[in-house]
Structures are given as C-alpha cells and as structure tokens.
Short mmCIF file of C-alpha atoms and ligand atoms in Angstrom, two decimals:
data_model
loop_
_atom_site.label_atom_id
_atom_site.label_comp_id
_atom_site.label_asym_id
_atom_site.label_seq_id
_atom_site.Cartn_x
_atom_site.Cartn_y
_atom_site.Cartn_z
CA MET A 1 107.75 88.45 86.37
CA ASN A 2 105.40 87.02 88.32
CA ILE A 3 105.44 87.17 91.48
CA ILE A 4 103.84 84.95 94.48
CA LEU A 5 102.43 86.20 97.51
CA LEU A 6 102.43 83.93 100.42
CA GLY A 7 100.59 84.53 104.47
CA ALA A 8 98.65 83.49 106.21
CA PRO A 9 95.19 84.95 106.33
CA PHE A 10 94.73 88.57 107.45
CA SER A 11 98.46 88.85 106.69
CA GLY A 12 97.45 91.56 104.45
CA LYS A 13 98.07 89.67 101.05
CA GLY A 14 95.14 91.36 99.07
CA THR A 15 96.42 94.51 100.30
CA LEU A 16 100.06 94.08 99.54
CA ALA A 17 98.70 93.54 96.18
CA ARG A 18 97.03 96.17 95.38
CA LYS A 19 100.22 98.44 96.28
CA ILE A 20 102.22 96.66 93.94
CA VAL A 21 99.22 96.46 91.04
CA GLU A 22 99.70 100.56 91.44
CA ASP A 23 103.12 100.70 90.81
CA PHE A 24 104.54 97.53 88.83
CA SER A 25 102.57 96.73 85.55
CA LEU A 26 101.19 93.30 86.83
CA VAL A 27 98.10 91.99 87.81
CA GLN A 28 96.41 90.58 90.11
CA ILE A 29 95.49 87.29 90.50
CA SER A 30 93.64 86.59 93.56
CA THR A 31 92.31 82.70 93.83
CA GLY A 32 90.43 83.62 96.68
CA ASP A 33 87.80 86.78 94.54
CA LEU A 34 87.52 84.36 91.90
CA PHE A 35 85.62 81.60 93.67
CA ARG A 36 83.71 84.53 95.09
CA GLU A 37 83.18 85.68 91.44
CA ASN A 38 81.96 82.95 91.40
CA ILE A 39 79.50 82.11 93.95
CA LYS A 40 77.92 86.04 92.88
CA ASN A 41 77.25 84.07 89.28
CA GLY A 42 75.55 81.47 90.53
CA THR A 43 78.48 79.00 88.16
CA GLU A 44 79.37 75.72 89.49
CA VAL A 45 82.26 76.64 90.40
CA GLY A 46 81.02 78.90 92.58
CA LEU A 47 78.49 76.45 94.11
CA LEU A 48 81.46 74.09 94.99
CA ALA A 49 83.49 76.10 96.75
CA LYS A 50 81.07 78.00 99.20
CA THR A 51 81.08 74.17 100.45
CA TYR A 52 84.55 74.86 101.89
CA MET A 53 84.98 78.36 101.91
CA ASP A 54 81.81 78.71 104.72
CA LYS A 55 83.48 76.26 106.14
CA GLY A 56 87.11 77.52 105.70
CA GLU A 57 88.40 74.75 104.58
CA LEU A 58 90.01 74.78 101.12
CA VAL A 59 88.83 74.07 97.64
CA PRO A 60 89.83 71.01 96.46
CA ASP A 61 92.83 70.91 94.05
CA SER A 62 91.52 70.33 91.04
CA VAL A 63 89.37 72.36 90.98
CA THR A 64 91.20 75.63 92.04
CA ILE A 65 93.96 74.77 90.02
CA SER A 66 91.37 74.58 86.62
CA MET A 67 89.85 77.56 87.32
CA LEU A 68 93.91 79.00 88.14
CA LYS A 69 95.13 77.85 84.85
CA GLN A 70 92.16 79.27 83.15
CA ARG A 71 93.23 82.97 84.33
CA ILE A 72 96.98 82.93 84.37
CA GLU A 73 96.41 81.98 80.08
CA LYS A 74 94.59 85.34 79.91
CA ASP A 75 96.02 87.78 77.24
CA ASP A 76 96.99 90.36 80.51
CA CYS A 77 98.89 88.13 82.32
CA LYS A 78 101.89 88.02 79.20
CA ASN A 79 103.69 90.87 81.26
CA GLY A 80 102.99 89.02 84.44
CA PHE A 81 101.28 88.55 87.57
CA ILE A 82 101.14 88.54 92.08
CA LEU A 83 99.39 85.42 92.57
CA ASP A 84 97.62 86.82 96.37
CA GLY A 85 96.00 82.61 97.33
CA PHE A 86 97.97 80.47 94.80
CA PRO A 87 99.57 78.04 95.48
CA ARG A 88 98.00 76.95 98.77
CA THR A 89 99.35 73.42 98.75
CA VAL A 90 102.07 71.71 98.19
CA PRO A 91 100.41 69.47 94.75
CA GLN A 92 98.96 73.49 93.79
CA ALA A 93 102.83 74.13 93.69
CA GLU A 94 103.84 71.16 92.04
CA GLU A 95 101.06 72.16 89.28
CA LEU A 96 101.67 75.45 88.91
CA LYS A 97 105.95 74.84 88.40
CA ASN A 98 104.60 73.05 85.00
CA LEU A 99 102.01 76.20 83.89
CA THR A 100 105.04 78.70 84.58
CA GLU A 101 108.33 79.93 85.53
CA ILE A 102 108.03 82.01 89.04
CA ASP A 103 110.48 84.75 90.00
CA CYS A 104 109.71 85.42 93.92
CA VAL A 105 108.44 84.27 96.28
CA ILE A 106 107.36 86.45 98.68
CA GLN A 107 106.35 85.54 102.14
CA LEU A 108 104.27 87.81 104.62
CA ASP A 109 104.82 87.21 108.55
CA VAL A 110 101.89 88.29 110.63
CA SER A 111 102.05 86.47 113.83
CA PHE A 112 98.84 84.23 114.70
CA ASP A 113 98.15 87.18 117.89
CA GLU A 114 98.07 90.61 115.38
CA ILE A 115 95.65 88.25 112.99
CA ARG A 116 93.11 87.06 115.78
CA ARG A 117 93.08 91.12 116.23
CA ARG A 118 92.74 91.39 112.63
CA CYS A 119 89.83 89.28 112.12
CA LEU A 120 86.97 90.47 112.65
CA GLY A 121 87.73 94.27 111.52
CA ARG A 122 88.03 93.77 107.79
CA ARG A 123 86.07 94.76 105.56
CA THR A 124 86.20 95.66 101.68
CA CYS A 125 84.57 97.35 99.30
CA SER A 126 81.95 96.49 97.50
CA LYS A 127 82.35 98.21 94.85
CA CYS A 128 86.36 98.92 94.18
CA GLY A 129 87.94 96.52 96.68
CA GLU A 130 89.61 97.97 99.11
CA ILE A 131 90.40 96.81 101.47
CA TYR A 132 89.60 98.01 105.14
CA ASN A 133 89.75 97.72 108.98
CA THR A 134 87.62 99.35 111.40
CA SER A 135 90.53 98.90 114.29
CA THR A 136 91.70 101.75 112.36
CA TYR A 137 89.36 102.71 109.97
CA ASN A 138 86.09 103.96 111.61
CA LYS A 139 83.59 104.50 108.17
CA THR A 140 81.55 102.21 106.36
CA THR A 141 81.29 104.31 102.54
CA CYS A 142 84.21 103.49 101.00
CA GLU A 143 87.10 106.60 101.27
CA LYS A 144 88.22 105.80 97.55
CA CYS A 145 84.16 105.19 95.49
CA GLY A 146 81.94 106.31 98.49
CA SER A 147 80.61 102.93 98.10
CA PRO A 148 79.45 100.61 100.42
CA LEU A 149 81.06 98.11 103.26
CA THR A 150 80.81 94.91 103.16
CA LYS A 151 82.05 92.26 105.51
CA ARG A 152 82.80 89.23 103.96
CA ASP A 153 81.34 85.50 105.05
CA ASP A 154 83.74 83.16 106.02
CA ASP A 155 85.32 86.04 108.14
CA ASN A 156 83.10 84.80 111.74
CA LEU A 157 85.92 82.91 114.49
CA GLU A 158 84.38 79.40 113.72
CA THR A 159 86.12 79.94 110.55
CA VAL A 160 88.65 81.39 110.91
CA ASN A 161 90.35 79.24 113.74
CA ASN A 162 90.51 76.11 110.76
CA ARG A 163 91.50 78.82 108.25
CA LEU A 164 94.55 79.13 110.51
CA GLU A 165 94.86 75.75 110.89
CA VAL A 166 94.41 74.79 107.08
CA TYR A 167 97.30 77.94 106.48
CA GLU A 168 99.55 76.09 109.13
CA ASN A 169 98.77 72.65 107.50
CA MET A 170 98.64 72.33 103.81
CA THR A 171 99.91 76.35 102.79
CA ALA A 172 103.15 76.66 105.65
CA PRO A 173 105.40 73.93 104.03
CA LEU A 174 105.87 75.89 100.90
CA ILE A 175 107.85 78.46 102.95
CA ASN A 176 110.49 75.47 102.14
CA PHE A 177 109.29 74.37 98.58
CA TYR A 178 110.21 78.27 97.60
CA ALA A 179 113.07 78.79 99.71
CA ASP A 180 115.41 79.71 96.80
CA LYS A 181 112.96 82.85 95.59
CA LEU A 182 111.40 83.35 99.25
CA PHE A 183 111.88 87.50 100.78
CA VAL A 184 110.25 87.25 103.83
CA VAL A 185 109.25 90.47 104.48
CA LYS A 186 107.64 92.26 108.14
CA GLY A 187 103.92 91.94 108.08
CA ALA A 188 102.38 93.86 111.95
CA ASP A 189 103.42 97.54 110.27
CA SER A 190 100.93 99.55 108.34
CA PRO A 191 99.98 98.90 104.99
CA ASP A 192 102.22 101.03 104.18
CA GLU A 193 105.07 100.15 106.40
CA THR A 194 105.58 96.45 104.84
CA TYR A 195 104.94 97.38 100.99
CA LYS A 196 108.45 99.54 101.67
CA PRO A 197 111.11 96.59 101.45
CA VAL A 198 108.62 95.01 99.35
CA LYS A 199 109.10 97.91 96.67
CA LYS A 200 112.62 98.31 97.23
CA LEU A 201 113.18 94.37 95.93
CA LEU A 202 110.50 95.20 93.33
CA SER A 203 112.05 98.04 91.96
CA GLU A 204 116.23 96.67 91.62
CA LYS A 205 114.37 93.61 89.83
CA PHE A 206 111.94 95.07 87.02
P1 LIG B 301 92.13 84.93 103.17
O1 LIG B 301 93.50 84.38 102.90
O2 LIG B 301 92.12 86.02 104.03
O3 LIG B 301 91.89 83.07 103.66
P2 LIG B 301 90.85 84.02 100.37
O4 LIG B 301 89.87 84.87 99.85
O5 LIG B 301 92.63 84.10 99.52
O6 LIG B 301 91.19 84.99 101.45
O7 LIG B 301 90.47 82.64 100.84
C1 LIG B 301 89.32 82.49 100.98
C2 LIG B 301 88.72 81.50 100.43
O8 LIG B 301 88.51 80.71 99.22
C3 LIG B 301 89.85 80.12 101.33
O9 LIG B 301 89.08 80.20 102.86
C4 LIG B 301 89.08 78.99 100.72
O10 LIG B 301 88.35 77.81 101.02
C5 LIG B 301 89.22 79.23 99.26
N1 LIG B 301 90.73 79.52 98.44
C6 LIG B 301 91.32 80.83 97.81
N2 LIG B 301 92.34 80.39 97.50
C7 LIG B 301 92.45 79.07 98.15
C8 LIG B 301 93.17 78.19 96.71
N3 LIG B 301 94.81 77.65 96.36
N4 LIG B 301 93.17 76.82 96.97
C9 LIG B 301 91.96 76.27 97.74
N5 LIG B 301 91.09 77.17 98.41
C10 LIG B 301 90.83 78.44 98.37
ZN1 LIG B 302 85.86 102.04 96.98
#
C-alpha cells in the first residue's frame, strides 16, 4: 500500500508518518529529510536544495522528482511507502502518477493559527529523528535515545511565513487533485489523538 501525507508545514506529517511506520510495514519517505541528508553530505543536490530551503521556497520539480524516483525504486519500498512532503506541486503529482499507484491520501487539516503557535517550538532528535515541541516537552535531550535535540535551520519566522504561502499556492491544489482518495484528519489535538482515525482507516485497508 502506498500512502501520501498532505498538509502544511508543522501540520504533523512527520510525526504521523513515524506512528504509521511503527504499526504497519511501510517505509517513510520524506523529501525534506532526503534534502537535509544531501546537505549534510555536501552533494550537488544538497548544495542546490539549500539555496531554496533557506528561503522557504520549493526546490525545483526536476531535482525533487528525480531524487524521489531514485528513492522509491529501492527494494525496501516494494511493500509500500508513506510519502511525507511529496508531492508538493501539481506537476510532481502528475509525474508520480506515471511512476506508481497511490492507494490513499491523508490530509492533515490544521489551522494557520495553530501552525504559527507550533512553528518556533519544533525540535528534532539529532540521532533518531523523533520530533518534539517545546510547548509540550521542555527537555533538551531525546526521550527515546538521549541524544541532543536540534532546531531546523529553516524553522524561523521569515521562512515559515513564506513556506505557508507556498503551501497555499502550490500544494493546497493537490487536495482537489486527490479528491477521490482523500481522507481528512483534524490534526489539532495530540499526536495520539490525530493518529487514532488514521490507524482505524489503515487497519481496515490492510
Ligand atoms: P515542512 O513540511 O515542515 O516545511 P519539509 O522537511 O517537508 O518541512 O521540507 C523542508 C523544505 O524542503 C521545504 O521548505 C522545501 O524547500 C524542500 N522540499 C521538501 N519537499 C519538497 C518537494 N516535494 N518539492 C520541493 N521542495 C521540497
Ligand atoms: Zn532520539
């Protein structure tokens, strides 16, 4: 089964994807994480992506699509995957159609007020990738593995406003694009509350 998670920045896509992975045999593919990995490794794709990510803009479709294509061709994707952060534009969605079948699109619906509240508090574990928010977790080390928590370079107010605008203009049209396989989840509650209807849906489908 192949799933897409759709939602604005800070809607909780990454957190939800990690919960799904724990219960179902699917791999999580985050294009944001793939870009950050490329940046860390100093690759050509990373150097290019950084210039866009630092401004809160989208990395050009051609680069993003070819990176995604290489990833989903790997063996571990054969049993199915969760796309977290892809597609983000209609051309990306059109291209994905040619690459593989998508069974279900889960849209995380969170108000912009809630997103602004969440945005500056996000912290990520430098080792295992667990996601926290300072509003609900005030330690500086990871509960799961004890490693230090870090703040992402692009989680600052200037960039966030741009990322939200880009979401409205470029990504929100995908809600219509996937109307026939869309499952909407209100994402404003706790991660566990958000996951409940998703787990029910996927349990029925699997
Ligand atoms: P968030 O959803 O919180 O904004 P991501 O980690 O998904 O965070 O993305 C971070 C940045 O990586 C985006 O702002 C964008 O610059 C780039 N990016 C990630 N996925 C895509 C994509 N599918 N197309 C274009 N750019 C992308
Ligand atoms: Zn950790």
